[in-house]
C-alpha atoms as a printed R data frame, in Angstrom:
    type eleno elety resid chain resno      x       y      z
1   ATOM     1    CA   UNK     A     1 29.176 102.331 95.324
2   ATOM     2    CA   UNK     A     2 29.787 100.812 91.978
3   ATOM     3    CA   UNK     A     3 32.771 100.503 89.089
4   ATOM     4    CA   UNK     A     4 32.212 100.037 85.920
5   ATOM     5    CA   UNK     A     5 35.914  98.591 85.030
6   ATOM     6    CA   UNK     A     6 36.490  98.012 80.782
7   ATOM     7    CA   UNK     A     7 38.599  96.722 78.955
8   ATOM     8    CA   UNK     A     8 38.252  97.732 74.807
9   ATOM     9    CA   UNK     A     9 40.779  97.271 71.575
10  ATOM    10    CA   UNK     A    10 37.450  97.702 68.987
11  ATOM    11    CA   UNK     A    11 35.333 100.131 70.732
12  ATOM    12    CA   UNK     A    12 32.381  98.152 71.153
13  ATOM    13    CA   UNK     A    13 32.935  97.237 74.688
14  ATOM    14    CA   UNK     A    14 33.936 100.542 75.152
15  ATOM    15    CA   UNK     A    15 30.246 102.321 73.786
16  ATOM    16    CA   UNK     A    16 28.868  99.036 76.258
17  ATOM    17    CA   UNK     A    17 30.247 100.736 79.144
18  ATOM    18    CA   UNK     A    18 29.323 103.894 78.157
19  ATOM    19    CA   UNK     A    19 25.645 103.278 77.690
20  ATOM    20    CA   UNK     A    20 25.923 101.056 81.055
21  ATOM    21    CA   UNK     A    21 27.311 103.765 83.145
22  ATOM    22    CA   UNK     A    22 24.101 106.312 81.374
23  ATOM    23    CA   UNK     A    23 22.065 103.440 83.278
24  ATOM    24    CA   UNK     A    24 24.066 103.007 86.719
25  ATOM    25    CA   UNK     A    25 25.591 105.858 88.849
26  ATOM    26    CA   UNK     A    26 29.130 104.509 88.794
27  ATOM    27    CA   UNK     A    27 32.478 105.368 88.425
28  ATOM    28    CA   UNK     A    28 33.982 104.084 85.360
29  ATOM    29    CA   UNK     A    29 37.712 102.712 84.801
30  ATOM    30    CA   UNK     A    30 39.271 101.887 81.494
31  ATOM    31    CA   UNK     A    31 41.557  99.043 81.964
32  ATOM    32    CA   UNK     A    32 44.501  99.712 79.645
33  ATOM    33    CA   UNK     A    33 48.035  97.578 78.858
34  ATOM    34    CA   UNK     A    34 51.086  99.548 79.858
35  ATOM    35    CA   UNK     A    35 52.159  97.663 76.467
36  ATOM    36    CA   UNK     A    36 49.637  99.229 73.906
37  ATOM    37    CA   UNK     A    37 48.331  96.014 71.932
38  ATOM    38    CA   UNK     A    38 48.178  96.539 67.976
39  ATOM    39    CA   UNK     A    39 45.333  98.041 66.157
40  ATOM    40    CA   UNK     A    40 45.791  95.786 63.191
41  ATOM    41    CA   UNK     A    41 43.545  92.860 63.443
42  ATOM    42    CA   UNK     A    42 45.823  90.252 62.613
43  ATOM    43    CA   UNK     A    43 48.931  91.682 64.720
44  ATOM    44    CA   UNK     A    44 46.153  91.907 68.080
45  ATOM    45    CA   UNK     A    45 45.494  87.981 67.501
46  ATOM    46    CA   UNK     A    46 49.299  86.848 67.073
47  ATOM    47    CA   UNK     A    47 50.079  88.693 69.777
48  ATOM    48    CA   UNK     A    48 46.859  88.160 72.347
49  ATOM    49    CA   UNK     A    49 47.345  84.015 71.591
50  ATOM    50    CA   UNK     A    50 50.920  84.451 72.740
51  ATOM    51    CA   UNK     A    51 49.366  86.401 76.326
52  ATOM    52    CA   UNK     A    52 46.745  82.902 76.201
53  ATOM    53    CA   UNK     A    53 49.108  80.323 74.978
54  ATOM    54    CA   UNK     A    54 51.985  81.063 77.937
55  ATOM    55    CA   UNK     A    55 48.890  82.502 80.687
56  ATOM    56    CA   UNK     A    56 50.954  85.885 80.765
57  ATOM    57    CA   UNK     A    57 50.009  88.851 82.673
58  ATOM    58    CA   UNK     A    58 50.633  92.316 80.859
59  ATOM    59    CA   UNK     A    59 51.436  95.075 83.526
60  ATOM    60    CA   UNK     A    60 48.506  97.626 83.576
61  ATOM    61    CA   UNK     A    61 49.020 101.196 82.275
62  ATOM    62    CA   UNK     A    62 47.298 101.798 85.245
63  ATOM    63    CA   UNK     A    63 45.413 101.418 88.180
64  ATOM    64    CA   UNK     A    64 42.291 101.964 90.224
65  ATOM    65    CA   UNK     A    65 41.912 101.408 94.249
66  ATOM    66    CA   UNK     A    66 38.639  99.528 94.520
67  ATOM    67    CA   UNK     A    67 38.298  99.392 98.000
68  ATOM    68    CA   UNK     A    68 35.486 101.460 98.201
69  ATOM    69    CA   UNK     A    69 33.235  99.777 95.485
70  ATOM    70    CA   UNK     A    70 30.761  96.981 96.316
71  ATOM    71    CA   UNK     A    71 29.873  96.024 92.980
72  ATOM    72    CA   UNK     A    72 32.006  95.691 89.586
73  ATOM    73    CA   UNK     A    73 30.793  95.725 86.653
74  ATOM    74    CA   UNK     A    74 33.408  94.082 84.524
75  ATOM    75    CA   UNK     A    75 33.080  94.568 80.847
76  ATOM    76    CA   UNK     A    76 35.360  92.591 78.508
77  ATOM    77    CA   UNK     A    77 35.872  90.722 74.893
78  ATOM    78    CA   UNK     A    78 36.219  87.463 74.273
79  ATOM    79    CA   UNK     A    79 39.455  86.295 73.365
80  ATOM    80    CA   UNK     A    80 39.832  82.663 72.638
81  ATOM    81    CA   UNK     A    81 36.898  81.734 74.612
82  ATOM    82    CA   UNK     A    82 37.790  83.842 77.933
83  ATOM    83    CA   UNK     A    83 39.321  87.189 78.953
84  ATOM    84    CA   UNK     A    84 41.996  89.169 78.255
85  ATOM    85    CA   UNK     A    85 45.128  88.264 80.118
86  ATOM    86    CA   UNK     A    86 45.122  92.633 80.614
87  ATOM    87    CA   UNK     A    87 41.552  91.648 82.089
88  ATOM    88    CA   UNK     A    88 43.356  88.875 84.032
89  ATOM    89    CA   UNK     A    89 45.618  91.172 85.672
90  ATOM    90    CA   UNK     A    90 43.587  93.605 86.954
91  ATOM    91    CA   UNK     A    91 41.443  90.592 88.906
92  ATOM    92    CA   UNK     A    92 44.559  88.785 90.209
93  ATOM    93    CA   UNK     A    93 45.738  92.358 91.397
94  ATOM    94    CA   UNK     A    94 42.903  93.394 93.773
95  ATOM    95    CA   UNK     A    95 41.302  91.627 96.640
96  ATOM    96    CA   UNK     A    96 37.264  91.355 95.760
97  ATOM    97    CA   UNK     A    97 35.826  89.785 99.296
98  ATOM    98    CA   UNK     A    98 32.970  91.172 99.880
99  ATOM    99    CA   UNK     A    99 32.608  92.308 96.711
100 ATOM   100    CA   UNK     A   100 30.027  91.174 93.658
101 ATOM   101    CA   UNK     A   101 31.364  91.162 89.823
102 ATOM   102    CA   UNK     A   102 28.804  91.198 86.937
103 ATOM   103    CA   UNK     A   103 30.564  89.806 84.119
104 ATOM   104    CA   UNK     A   104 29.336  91.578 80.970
105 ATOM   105    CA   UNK     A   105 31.368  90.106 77.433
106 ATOM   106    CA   UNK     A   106 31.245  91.530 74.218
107 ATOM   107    CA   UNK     A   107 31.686  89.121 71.157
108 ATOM   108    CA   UNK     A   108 31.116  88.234 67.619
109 ATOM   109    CA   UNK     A   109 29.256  85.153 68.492
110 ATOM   110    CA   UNK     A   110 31.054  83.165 70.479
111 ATOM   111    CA   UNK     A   111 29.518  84.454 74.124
112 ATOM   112    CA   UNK     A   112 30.946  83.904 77.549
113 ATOM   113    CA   UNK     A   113 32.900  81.130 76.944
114 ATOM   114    CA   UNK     A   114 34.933  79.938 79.681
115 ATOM   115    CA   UNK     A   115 34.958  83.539 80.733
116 ATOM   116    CA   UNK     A   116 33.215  83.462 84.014
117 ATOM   117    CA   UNK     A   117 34.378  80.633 85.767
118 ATOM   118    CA   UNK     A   118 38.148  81.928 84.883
119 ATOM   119    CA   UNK     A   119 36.850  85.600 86.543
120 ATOM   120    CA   UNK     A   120 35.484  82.736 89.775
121 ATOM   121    CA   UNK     A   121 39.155  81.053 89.616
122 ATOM   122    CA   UNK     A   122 40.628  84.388 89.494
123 ATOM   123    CA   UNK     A   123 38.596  86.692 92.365
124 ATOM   124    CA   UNK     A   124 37.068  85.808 95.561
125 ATOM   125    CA   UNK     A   125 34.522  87.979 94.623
126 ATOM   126    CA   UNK     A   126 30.868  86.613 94.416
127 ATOM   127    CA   UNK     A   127 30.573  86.970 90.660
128 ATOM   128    CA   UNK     A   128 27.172  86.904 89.148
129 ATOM   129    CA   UNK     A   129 25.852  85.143 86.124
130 ATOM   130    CA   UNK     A   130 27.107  86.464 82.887
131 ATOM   131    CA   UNK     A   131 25.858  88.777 80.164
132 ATOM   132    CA   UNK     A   132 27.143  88.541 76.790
133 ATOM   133    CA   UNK     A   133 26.043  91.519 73.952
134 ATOM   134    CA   UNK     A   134 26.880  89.699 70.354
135 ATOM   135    CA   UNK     A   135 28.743  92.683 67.891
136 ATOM   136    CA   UNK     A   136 25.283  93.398 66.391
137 ATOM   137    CA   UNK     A   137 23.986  94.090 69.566
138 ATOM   138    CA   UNK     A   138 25.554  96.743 70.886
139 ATOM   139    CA   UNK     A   139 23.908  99.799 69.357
140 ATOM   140    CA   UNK     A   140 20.889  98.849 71.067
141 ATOM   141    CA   UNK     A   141 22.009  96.942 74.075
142 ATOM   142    CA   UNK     A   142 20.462  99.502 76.865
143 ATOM   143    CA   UNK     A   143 17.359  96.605 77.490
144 ATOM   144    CA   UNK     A   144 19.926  94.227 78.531
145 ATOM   145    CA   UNK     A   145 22.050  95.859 80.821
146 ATOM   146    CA   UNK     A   146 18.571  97.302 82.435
147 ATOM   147    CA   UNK     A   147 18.089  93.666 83.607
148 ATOM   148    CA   UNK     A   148 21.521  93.240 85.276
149 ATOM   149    CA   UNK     A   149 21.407  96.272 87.062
């Protein structure tokens, strides 16, 4: 069985996992902050480089057993070149052996960054090569995720 886990301040990786999950039969889990983060753009970045700068954890709001999930699909933005420390502890707080992670990371431009070999640091998952959907992608992204899947 599969889990599409998100994690989504904008909305666009939020309509990603939506039109993923139209293409999969897969639970889906919205990974949330117990801490909502701002919704003012410049208020999110002060405080997300904060979470980066000191490698914090933010408690979840909260939480999903994955036990009985083979695959994740984990679907994130990227922050300062990598995930969300939110992102960062929902990995650190499950145990993935045995299980696969497709990394799937929205963005304006900047792509994966260092975003999947922090998920390989993170899990001891098998995590898969991977996909990033630019901003003006992600109306139409449906032929992308159809060759992940």
């Amino acid at each position: 069985m599969d889990l599409i886990a998100y994690f989504s301040i904008s909305g666009n990786t939020k309509k990603v996992a939506e039109k993923l999950n139209s293409l999969v039969d897969a639970d889906i889990f919205e990974i949330k902050a117990k801490k909502e983060y701002p919704t003012e753009y410049r208020s999110l970045v002060d405080v997300s480089k904060v979470e980066w700068e000191e490698n914090q954890r933010p408690e979840l709001a909260e939480d999903i057993n994955i036990g009985e999930y083979d695959k994740l699909f984990l679907l994130y933005p990227n922050w300062f070149g990598t995930v969300p420390m939110v992102v960062a502890t929902f990995l650190e707080t499950h145990d993935f052996a045995g299980k696969t992670i497709q990394p799937i990371c929205t963005n304006g431009g900047g792509g994966l960054g260092n975003s999947v070999s922090f998920i390989e640091e993170l899990t001891d998952g098998e995590v898969f090569e991977g996909l990033g959907i630019t901003s003006s992608q992600v109306d139409t992204c449906e032929d992308k995720l159809s060759k992940i899947i």
